[in-house]
Short mmCIF file of N, CA, C and O in Angstrom, two decimals:
data_model
loop_
_atom_site.label_atom_id
_atom_site.label_comp_id
_atom_site.label_asym_id
_atom_site.label_seq_id
_atom_site.Cartn_x
_atom_site.Cartn_y
_atom_site.Cartn_z
N UNK U 184 62.03 -43.46 25.38
CA UNK U 184 62.35 -44.26 24.21
C UNK U 184 63.86 -44.38 24.01
O UNK U 184 64.34 -45.44 23.66
N UNK U 185 64.55 -43.26 24.25
CA UNK U 185 66.01 -43.29 24.11
C UNK U 185 66.64 -44.21 25.14
O UNK U 185 67.66 -44.84 24.88
N UNK U 186 66.04 -44.27 26.33
CA UNK U 186 66.57 -45.15 27.38
C UNK U 186 66.52 -46.61 26.95
O UNK U 186 67.46 -47.38 27.20
N UNK U 187 65.45 -47.03 26.30
CA UNK U 187 65.33 -48.41 25.84
C UNK U 187 66.36 -48.72 24.76
O UNK U 187 66.93 -49.81 24.73
N UNK U 188 66.61 -47.76 23.88
CA UNK U 188 67.61 -47.95 22.83
C UNK U 188 69.00 -48.09 23.44
O UNK U 188 69.77 -48.98 23.06
N UNK U 189 69.34 -47.23 24.40
CA UNK U 189 70.65 -47.30 25.05
C UNK U 189 70.78 -48.61 25.82
O UNK U 189 71.83 -49.26 25.79
N UNK U 190 69.73 -49.03 26.51
CA UNK U 190 69.77 -50.29 27.26
C UNK U 190 69.97 -51.48 26.32
O UNK U 190 70.73 -52.39 26.63
N UNK U 191 69.31 -51.47 25.18
CA UNK U 191 69.46 -52.56 24.20
C UNK U 191 70.88 -52.59 23.65
O UNK U 191 71.46 -53.67 23.47
N UNK U 192 71.47 -51.44 23.39
CA UNK U 192 72.84 -51.37 22.88
C UNK U 192 73.82 -51.88 23.93
O UNK U 192 74.75 -52.62 23.61
N UNK U 193 73.62 -51.49 25.18
CA UNK U 193 74.51 -51.95 26.26
C UNK U 193 74.42 -53.46 26.42
O UNK U 193 75.43 -54.15 26.56
N UNK U 194 73.22 -54.01 26.40
CA UNK U 194 73.04 -55.46 26.53
C UNK U 194 73.68 -56.19 25.36
O UNK U 194 74.34 -57.22 25.53
N UNK U 195 73.53 -55.67 24.15
CA UNK U 195 74.15 -56.28 22.98
C UNK U 195 75.67 -56.22 23.07
O UNK U 195 76.36 -57.19 22.74
N UNK U 196 76.22 -55.12 23.55
CA UNK U 196 77.67 -54.98 23.70
C UNK U 196 78.20 -55.98 24.72
O UNK U 196 79.22 -56.63 24.49
N UNK U 197 77.53 -56.13 25.85
CA UNK U 197 77.97 -57.07 26.88
C UNK U 197 77.93 -58.51 26.35
O UNK U 197 78.86 -59.29 26.58
N UNK U 198 76.88 -58.85 25.62
CA UNK U 198 76.78 -60.19 25.05
C UNK U 198 77.89 -60.45 24.04
O UNK U 198 78.49 -61.53 24.04
N UNK U 199 78.19 -59.49 23.20
CA UNK U 199 79.27 -59.64 22.21
C UNK U 199 80.62 -59.76 22.90
O UNK U 199 81.47 -60.55 22.49
N UNK U 200 80.82 -58.99 23.97
CA UNK U 200 82.09 -59.04 24.70
C UNK U 200 82.30 -60.43 25.31
O UNK U 200 83.38 -61.00 25.20
N UNK U 201 81.27 -60.99 25.94
CA UNK U 201 81.41 -62.30 26.58
C UNK U 201 81.68 -63.40 25.57
O UNK U 201 82.37 -64.37 25.88
N UNK U 202 81.16 -63.26 24.38
CA UNK U 202 81.32 -64.31 23.37
C UNK U 202 82.60 -64.21 22.57
O UNK U 202 83.18 -65.24 22.21
N UNK U 203 83.07 -63.01 22.28
CA UNK U 203 84.15 -62.88 21.30
C UNK U 203 85.43 -62.24 21.82
O UNK U 203 86.46 -62.34 21.16
N UNK U 204 85.42 -61.59 22.96
CA UNK U 204 86.64 -60.96 23.48
C UNK U 204 87.56 -62.01 24.07
O UNK U 204 87.10 -63.01 24.64
N UNK U 205 88.87 -61.82 23.95
CA UNK U 205 89.81 -62.78 24.54
C UNK U 205 89.67 -62.85 26.05
O UNK U 205 89.31 -61.88 26.71
N UNK U 206 89.96 -64.02 26.61
CA UNK U 206 89.90 -64.22 28.05
C UNK U 206 91.28 -63.96 28.63
O UNK U 206 92.26 -64.59 28.22
N UNK U 207 91.36 -63.06 29.58
CA UNK U 207 92.65 -62.71 30.18
C UNK U 207 93.10 -63.77 31.18
O UNK U 207 92.28 -64.34 31.89
N UNK U 208 94.40 -63.99 31.23
CA UNK U 208 94.97 -64.89 32.22
C UNK U 208 94.86 -66.36 31.89
O UNK U 208 95.17 -67.20 32.73
N UNK U 209 94.46 -66.70 30.68
CA UNK U 209 94.34 -68.11 30.28
C UNK U 209 95.28 -68.34 29.11
O UNK U 209 95.22 -67.65 28.09
N UNK U 210 96.16 -69.31 29.27
CA UNK U 210 97.17 -69.60 28.27
C UNK U 210 96.61 -70.57 27.23
O UNK U 210 95.98 -71.57 27.57
N UNK U 211 96.86 -70.28 25.96
CA UNK U 211 96.46 -71.18 24.88
C UNK U 211 97.56 -72.22 24.70
O UNK U 211 98.72 -71.88 24.54
N UNK U 212 97.18 -73.50 24.75
CA UNK U 212 98.15 -74.59 24.71
C UNK U 212 97.96 -75.39 23.43
O UNK U 212 96.84 -75.81 23.12
N UNK U 213 99.04 -75.63 22.67
CA UNK U 213 98.92 -76.46 21.46
C UNK U 213 98.82 -77.95 21.79
O UNK U 213 98.93 -78.36 22.94
N UNK U 214 98.66 -78.73 20.75
CA UNK U 214 98.39 -80.16 20.87
C UNK U 214 99.49 -80.92 21.63
O UNK U 214 99.19 -81.76 22.47
N UNK U 215 100.73 -80.63 21.35
CA UNK U 215 101.81 -81.42 21.94
C UNK U 215 102.01 -81.17 23.43
O UNK U 215 102.64 -81.98 24.11
N UNK U 216 101.47 -80.11 23.99
CA UNK U 216 101.63 -79.83 25.41
C UNK U 216 100.37 -80.13 26.21
O UNK U 216 100.34 -79.88 27.41
N UNK U 217 99.37 -80.69 25.58
CA UNK U 217 98.10 -80.89 26.25
C UNK U 217 98.16 -82.00 27.31
O UNK U 217 97.43 -81.96 28.28
N UNK U 218 99.02 -82.98 27.17
CA UNK U 218 99.09 -84.09 28.12
C UNK U 218 99.72 -83.69 29.44
O UNK U 218 99.70 -84.47 30.38
N UNK U 219 100.28 -82.50 29.55
CA UNK U 219 100.90 -82.06 30.79
C UNK U 219 99.88 -81.57 31.80
O UNK U 219 100.22 -81.37 32.96
N UNK U 220 98.65 -81.38 31.40
CA UNK U 220 97.61 -80.88 32.30
C UNK U 220 97.03 -82.02 33.12
O UNK U 220 96.80 -83.11 32.61
N UNK U 221 96.75 -81.75 34.39
CA UNK U 221 96.16 -82.77 35.26
C UNK U 221 94.66 -82.88 35.03
O UNK U 221 94.13 -83.95 34.84
N UNK U 222 93.95 -81.76 35.06
CA UNK U 222 92.50 -81.76 34.94
C UNK U 222 92.10 -81.10 33.62
O UNK U 222 92.27 -79.91 33.44
N UNK U 223 91.55 -81.89 32.69
CA UNK U 223 91.12 -81.38 31.39
C UNK U 223 89.61 -81.53 31.30
O UNK U 223 89.07 -82.61 31.50
N UNK U 224 88.93 -80.42 31.01
CA UNK U 224 87.48 -80.42 30.85
C UNK U 224 87.17 -80.25 29.37
O UNK U 224 87.60 -79.29 28.74
N UNK U 225 86.43 -81.20 28.82
CA UNK U 225 86.06 -81.22 27.41
C UNK U 225 84.66 -80.66 27.28
O UNK U 225 83.70 -81.24 27.77
N UNK U 226 84.51 -79.52 26.60
CA UNK U 226 83.21 -78.86 26.44
C UNK U 226 82.50 -79.20 25.13
O UNK U 226 81.50 -78.59 24.79
N UNK U 227 83.01 -80.20 24.39
CA UNK U 227 82.37 -80.57 23.14
C UNK U 227 81.05 -81.28 23.40
O UNK U 227 80.88 -81.94 24.42
N UNK U 228 80.09 -81.18 22.46
CA UNK U 228 78.78 -81.84 22.64
C UNK U 228 78.91 -83.37 22.68
O UNK U 228 79.85 -83.94 22.15
N UNK U 229 77.93 -84.01 23.30
CA UNK U 229 77.92 -85.46 23.39
C UNK U 229 77.84 -86.13 22.01
O UNK U 229 78.42 -87.18 21.79
N UNK U 230 77.12 -85.53 21.09
CA UNK U 230 76.94 -86.15 19.78
C UNK U 230 78.08 -85.88 18.81
O UNK U 230 78.00 -86.26 17.65
N UNK U 231 79.15 -85.27 19.25
CA UNK U 231 80.33 -85.05 18.41
C UNK U 231 81.03 -86.39 18.21
O UNK U 231 81.35 -87.09 19.16
N UNK U 232 81.25 -86.76 16.95
CA UNK U 232 81.80 -88.08 16.65
C UNK U 232 83.26 -88.22 17.05
O UNK U 232 83.77 -89.34 17.14
N UNK U 233 83.96 -87.15 17.30
CA UNK U 233 85.38 -87.23 17.65
C UNK U 233 85.63 -87.35 19.15
O UNK U 233 86.76 -87.50 19.56
N UNK U 234 84.58 -87.31 19.95
CA UNK U 234 84.75 -87.41 21.40
C UNK U 234 84.97 -88.87 21.76
O UNK U 234 84.16 -89.73 21.44
N UNK U 235 86.07 -89.14 22.44
CA UNK U 235 86.38 -90.49 22.89
C UNK U 235 85.72 -90.71 24.25
O UNK U 235 86.03 -90.02 25.21
N UNK U 236 84.83 -91.64 24.34
CA UNK U 236 84.09 -91.89 25.58
C UNK U 236 84.98 -92.42 26.70
O UNK U 236 84.65 -92.35 27.85
N UNK U 237 86.12 -92.99 26.35
CA UNK U 237 87.00 -93.59 27.34
C UNK U 237 88.25 -92.74 27.59
O UNK U 237 89.23 -93.24 28.11
N UNK U 238 88.20 -91.48 27.24
CA UNK U 238 89.36 -90.61 27.46
C UNK U 238 89.43 -90.21 28.94
O UNK U 238 88.44 -90.24 29.65
N UNK U 239 90.62 -89.80 29.37
CA UNK U 239 90.76 -89.38 30.78
C UNK U 239 90.20 -87.98 31.05
O UNK U 239 90.21 -87.53 32.18
N UNK U 240 89.69 -87.31 30.03
CA UNK U 240 89.15 -85.98 30.19
C UNK U 240 87.79 -86.02 30.88
O UNK U 240 87.03 -86.96 30.73
N UNK U 241 87.48 -84.97 31.63
CA UNK U 241 86.15 -84.80 32.22
C UNK U 241 85.28 -84.21 31.11
O UNK U 241 85.50 -83.08 30.69
N UNK U 242 84.30 -84.96 30.62
CA UNK U 242 83.51 -84.53 29.47
C UNK U 242 82.19 -83.94 29.97
O UNK U 242 81.29 -84.66 30.41
N UNK U 243 82.09 -82.61 29.92
CA UNK U 243 80.86 -81.90 30.27
C UNK U 243 80.60 -80.89 29.15
O UNK U 243 81.29 -79.88 29.05
N UNK U 244 79.64 -81.15 28.26
CA UNK U 244 79.34 -80.18 27.20
C UNK U 244 78.94 -78.84 27.80
O UNK U 244 78.40 -78.76 28.91
N UNK U 245 79.18 -77.78 27.04
CA UNK U 245 78.88 -76.44 27.54
C UNK U 245 77.40 -76.30 27.94
O UNK U 245 77.09 -75.64 28.92
N UNK U 246 76.51 -76.94 27.20
CA UNK U 246 75.08 -76.83 27.50
C UNK U 246 74.75 -77.40 28.89
O UNK U 246 73.77 -76.99 29.50
N UNK U 247 75.56 -78.33 29.38
CA UNK U 247 75.32 -78.95 30.68
C UNK U 247 76.25 -78.42 31.78
O UNK U 247 76.22 -78.91 32.90
N UNK U 248 77.06 -77.45 31.47
CA UNK U 248 78.06 -76.96 32.41
C UNK U 248 77.42 -76.34 33.65
O UNK U 248 77.90 -76.54 34.77
N UNK U 249 76.34 -75.61 33.49
CA UNK U 249 75.68 -74.99 34.65
C UNK U 249 75.10 -76.03 35.60
O UNK U 249 74.97 -75.77 36.79
N UNK U 250 74.78 -77.19 35.09
CA UNK U 250 74.20 -78.24 35.92
C UNK U 250 75.27 -79.08 36.63
O UNK U 250 75.07 -79.53 37.75
N UNK U 251 76.43 -79.30 35.98
CA UNK U 251 77.41 -80.24 36.50
C UNK U 251 78.75 -79.61 36.89
O UNK U 251 79.70 -80.35 37.13
N UNK U 252 78.84 -78.29 36.97
CA UNK U 252 80.14 -77.69 37.28
C UNK U 252 80.62 -78.02 38.69
O UNK U 252 81.82 -78.00 38.96
N UNK U 253 79.73 -78.36 39.59
CA UNK U 253 80.12 -78.68 40.97
C UNK U 253 80.89 -79.99 41.07
O UNK U 253 81.53 -80.24 42.08
N UNK U 254 80.84 -80.83 40.05
CA UNK U 254 81.58 -82.09 40.04
C UNK U 254 83.07 -81.87 39.78
O UNK U 254 83.86 -82.80 39.99
N UNK U 255 83.45 -80.70 39.32
CA UNK U 255 84.85 -80.43 39.00
C UNK U 255 85.64 -80.06 40.25
O UNK U 255 85.13 -79.34 41.10
N UNK U 256 86.88 -80.50 40.35
CA UNK U 256 87.71 -80.08 41.48
C UNK U 256 88.17 -78.63 41.28
O UNK U 256 88.21 -78.13 40.16
N UNK U 257 88.53 -77.97 42.37
CA UNK U 257 88.91 -76.56 42.30
C UNK U 257 90.38 -76.37 41.93
O UNK U 257 90.96 -75.34 42.19
N UNK U 258 91.02 -77.35 41.32
CA UNK U 258 92.42 -77.24 40.93
C UNK U 258 92.53 -76.53 39.58
O UNK U 258 91.52 -76.12 39.00
N UNK U 259 93.73 -76.42 39.06
CA UNK U 259 93.95 -75.78 37.77
C UNK U 259 93.26 -76.60 36.68
O UNK U 259 93.46 -77.80 36.57
N UNK U 260 92.46 -75.94 35.87
CA UNK U 260 91.65 -76.61 34.85
C UNK U 260 92.13 -76.20 33.46
O UNK U 260 92.42 -75.04 33.20
N UNK U 261 92.20 -77.19 32.58
CA UNK U 261 92.50 -76.99 31.17
C UNK U 261 91.21 -77.26 30.40
O UNK U 261 90.66 -78.35 30.48
N UNK U 262 90.72 -76.28 29.65
CA UNK U 262 89.45 -76.39 28.94
C UNK U 262 89.71 -76.59 27.46
O UNK U 262 90.52 -75.86 26.87
N UNK U 263 89.04 -77.58 26.84
CA UNK U 263 89.10 -77.75 25.39
C UNK U 263 87.68 -77.69 24.84
O UNK U 263 86.72 -78.09 25.50
N UNK U 264 87.55 -77.15 23.63
CA UNK U 264 86.25 -77.04 22.97
C UNK U 264 86.47 -76.99 21.46
O UNK U 264 87.57 -76.71 20.98
N UNK U 265 85.41 -77.25 20.70
CA UNK U 265 85.52 -77.22 19.24
C UNK U 265 85.02 -75.90 18.66
O UNK U 265 85.11 -75.69 17.47
N UNK U 266 84.50 -75.03 19.49
CA UNK U 266 83.94 -73.75 19.06
C UNK U 266 84.50 -72.66 19.96
O UNK U 266 84.47 -72.80 21.18
N UNK U 267 84.98 -71.58 19.38
CA UNK U 267 85.59 -70.54 20.21
C UNK U 267 84.57 -69.84 21.10
O UNK U 267 84.90 -69.35 22.17
N UNK U 268 83.30 -69.81 20.70
CA UNK U 268 82.27 -69.19 21.55
C UNK U 268 82.02 -70.06 22.79
O UNK U 268 81.99 -69.55 23.91
N UNK U 269 81.88 -71.37 22.60
CA UNK U 269 81.71 -72.27 23.75
C UNK U 269 82.93 -72.23 24.65
O UNK U 269 82.81 -72.29 25.87
N UNK U 270 84.09 -72.14 24.05
CA UNK U 270 85.33 -72.10 24.82
C UNK U 270 85.37 -70.87 25.73
O UNK U 270 85.59 -70.97 26.94
N UNK U 271 85.11 -69.71 25.17
CA UNK U 271 85.18 -68.47 25.95
C UNK U 271 84.04 -68.36 26.96
O UNK U 271 84.25 -67.94 28.10
N UNK U 272 82.83 -68.76 26.57
CA UNK U 272 81.72 -68.73 27.51
C UNK U 272 81.94 -69.72 28.66
O UNK U 272 81.65 -69.41 29.82
N UNK U 273 82.48 -70.90 28.35
CA UNK U 273 82.75 -71.89 29.38
C UNK U 273 83.82 -71.42 30.36
O UNK U 273 83.68 -71.59 31.58
N UNK U 274 84.87 -70.81 29.84
CA UNK U 274 85.94 -70.30 30.71
C UNK U 274 85.41 -69.18 31.60
O UNK U 274 85.66 -69.15 32.80
N UNK U 275 84.66 -68.26 31.02
CA UNK U 275 84.11 -67.16 31.82
C UNK U 275 83.15 -67.67 32.89
O UNK U 275 83.13 -67.17 34.02
N UNK U 276 82.35 -68.69 32.56
CA UNK U 276 81.43 -69.25 33.54
C UNK U 276 82.19 -69.90 34.69
O UNK U 276 81.88 -69.68 35.87
N UNK U 277 83.19 -70.72 34.36
CA UNK U 277 83.96 -71.39 35.41
C UNK U 277 84.70 -70.39 36.29
O UNK U 277 84.76 -70.55 37.51
N UNK U 278 85.25 -69.35 35.68
CA UNK U 278 85.93 -68.32 36.47
C UNK U 278 84.96 -67.59 37.39
O UNK U 278 85.30 -67.24 38.51
N UNK U 279 83.75 -67.36 36.92
CA UNK U 279 82.76 -66.67 37.76
C UNK U 279 82.32 -67.52 38.96
O UNK U 279 81.90 -66.98 39.97
N UNK U 280 82.47 -68.84 38.85
CA UNK U 280 82.11 -69.73 39.94
C UNK U 280 83.30 -70.03 40.86
O UNK U 280 83.19 -70.84 41.77
N UNK U 281 84.44 -69.39 40.62
CA UNK U 281 85.58 -69.53 41.51
C UNK U 281 86.60 -70.57 41.09
O UNK U 281 87.54 -70.85 41.85
N UNK U 282 86.49 -71.15 39.92
CA UNK U 282 87.45 -72.14 39.44
C UNK U 282 88.64 -71.43 38.82
O UNK U 282 88.50 -70.37 38.23
N UNK U 283 89.80 -72.06 38.90
CA UNK U 283 91.01 -71.49 38.32
C UNK U 283 91.25 -72.17 36.98
O UNK U 283 91.67 -73.32 36.93
N UNK U 284 90.96 -71.47 35.91
CA UNK U 284 91.20 -71.97 34.56
C UNK U 284 92.50 -71.35 34.09
O UNK U 284 92.62 -70.13 33.99
N UNK U 285 93.50 -72.19 33.81
CA UNK U 285 94.79 -71.63 33.42
C UNK U 285 95.19 -71.96 31.99
O UNK U 285 96.07 -71.31 31.44
N UNK U 286 94.54 -72.95 31.35
CA UNK U 286 94.90 -73.31 29.97
C UNK U 286 93.65 -73.57 29.15
O UNK U 286 92.62 -73.96 29.69
N UNK U 287 93.78 -73.36 27.83
CA UNK U 287 92.68 -73.64 26.92
C UNK U 287 93.23 -74.14 25.60
O UNK U 287 94.36 -73.82 25.23
N UNK U 288 92.44 -74.95 24.89
CA UNK U 288 92.80 -75.44 23.57
C UNK U 288 91.54 -75.43 22.72
O UNK U 288 90.49 -75.91 23.17
N UNK U 289 91.66 -74.90 21.51
CA UNK U 289 90.53 -74.84 20.59
C UNK U 289 90.69 -75.91 19.52
O UNK U 289 91.77 -76.06 18.95
N UNK U 290 89.64 -76.66 19.26
CA UNK U 290 89.65 -77.69 18.23
C UNK U 290 89.02 -77.12 16.97
O UNK U 290 88.00 -76.44 17.03
N UNK U 291 89.61 -77.40 15.84
CA UNK U 291 89.06 -76.95 14.57
C UNK U 291 88.90 -78.13 13.63
O UNK U 291 89.71 -79.06 13.65
N UNK U 292 87.88 -78.10 12.79
CA UNK U 292 87.65 -79.17 11.84
C UNK U 292 88.56 -78.99 10.63
O UNK U 292 88.63 -77.91 10.06
N UNK U 293 89.24 -80.05 10.25
CA UNK U 293 90.14 -79.99 9.11
C UNK U 293 89.39 -80.36 7.83
O UNK U 293 88.21 -80.66 7.85
N UNK U 294 90.12 -80.42 6.73
CA UNK U 294 89.51 -80.71 5.44
C UNK U 294 88.93 -82.12 5.37
O UNK U 294 87.92 -82.34 4.74
N UNK U 295 89.54 -83.09 6.03
CA UNK U 295 89.11 -84.48 5.93
C UNK U 295 88.06 -84.82 6.98
O UNK U 295 87.90 -85.97 7.33
N UNK U 296 87.37 -83.83 7.49
CA UNK U 296 86.31 -84.00 8.48
C UNK U 296 86.84 -84.63 9.77
O UNK U 296 86.12 -85.30 10.48
N UNK U 297 88.10 -84.42 10.03
CA UNK U 297 88.71 -84.89 11.26
C UNK U 297 89.05 -83.66 12.08
O UNK U 297 89.39 -82.61 11.55
N UNK U 298 88.98 -83.79 13.39
CA UNK U 298 89.31 -82.66 14.26
C UNK U 298 90.77 -82.72 14.63
O UNK U 298 91.29 -83.78 14.97
N UNK U 299 91.42 -81.60 14.55
CA UNK U 299 92.81 -81.48 14.96
C UNK U 299 92.90 -80.35 15.96
O UNK U 299 92.15 -79.38 15.88
N UNK U 300 93.82 -80.47 16.89
CA UNK U 300 94.01 -79.40 17.84
C UNK U 300 94.69 -78.22 17.14
O UNK U 300 95.72 -78.38 16.50
N UNK U 301 94.10 -77.09 17.26
CA UNK U 301 94.60 -75.90 16.59
C UNK U 301 95.79 -75.34 17.35
O UNK U 301 95.83 -75.33 18.56
N UNK U 302 96.76 -74.85 16.61
CA UNK U 302 97.87 -74.16 17.23
C UNK U 302 97.37 -72.85 17.81
O UNK U 302 96.39 -72.29 17.34
N UNK U 303 98.03 -72.36 18.81
CA UNK U 303 97.57 -71.17 19.52
C UNK U 303 97.67 -69.92 18.66
O UNK U 303 98.51 -69.82 17.79
N UNK U 304 96.80 -68.99 18.98
CA UNK U 304 96.80 -67.70 18.28
C UNK U 304 95.72 -67.64 17.22
O UNK U 304 95.19 -68.64 16.77
N UNK U 305 95.35 -66.45 16.85
CA UNK U 305 94.41 -66.27 15.77
C UNK U 305 92.95 -66.31 16.18
O UNK U 305 92.08 -66.28 15.36
N UNK U 306 92.67 -66.39 17.45
CA UNK U 306 91.28 -66.33 17.87
C UNK U 306 91.23 -65.48 19.08
O UNK U 306 90.65 -65.24 19.89
#
């Protein structure tokens, strides 16, 4: 019985770590420096009203990342997302598949229901 309790605690700890712990080796980039990246992967959902369908970003929502990650080139990748959990899970998944993720940007919803790129830090 104690073994099952310890196993459940270990599994819960690993899940919490993957979702909320900072990702090492990935630089947080603010809004004004985002255009310097060559390959930008947008992990926001398809039904997000702020996603521009004609943007130069590669738009693959996190829910579809396991299915379409092979379409991405193996160059330096900049990941953007509107949720810090999707951002960290997406970066960890891409790194586990051998991709080099070097930059990330988190989007936050402002008071006027518009999304703005969040300045780095605090997450």
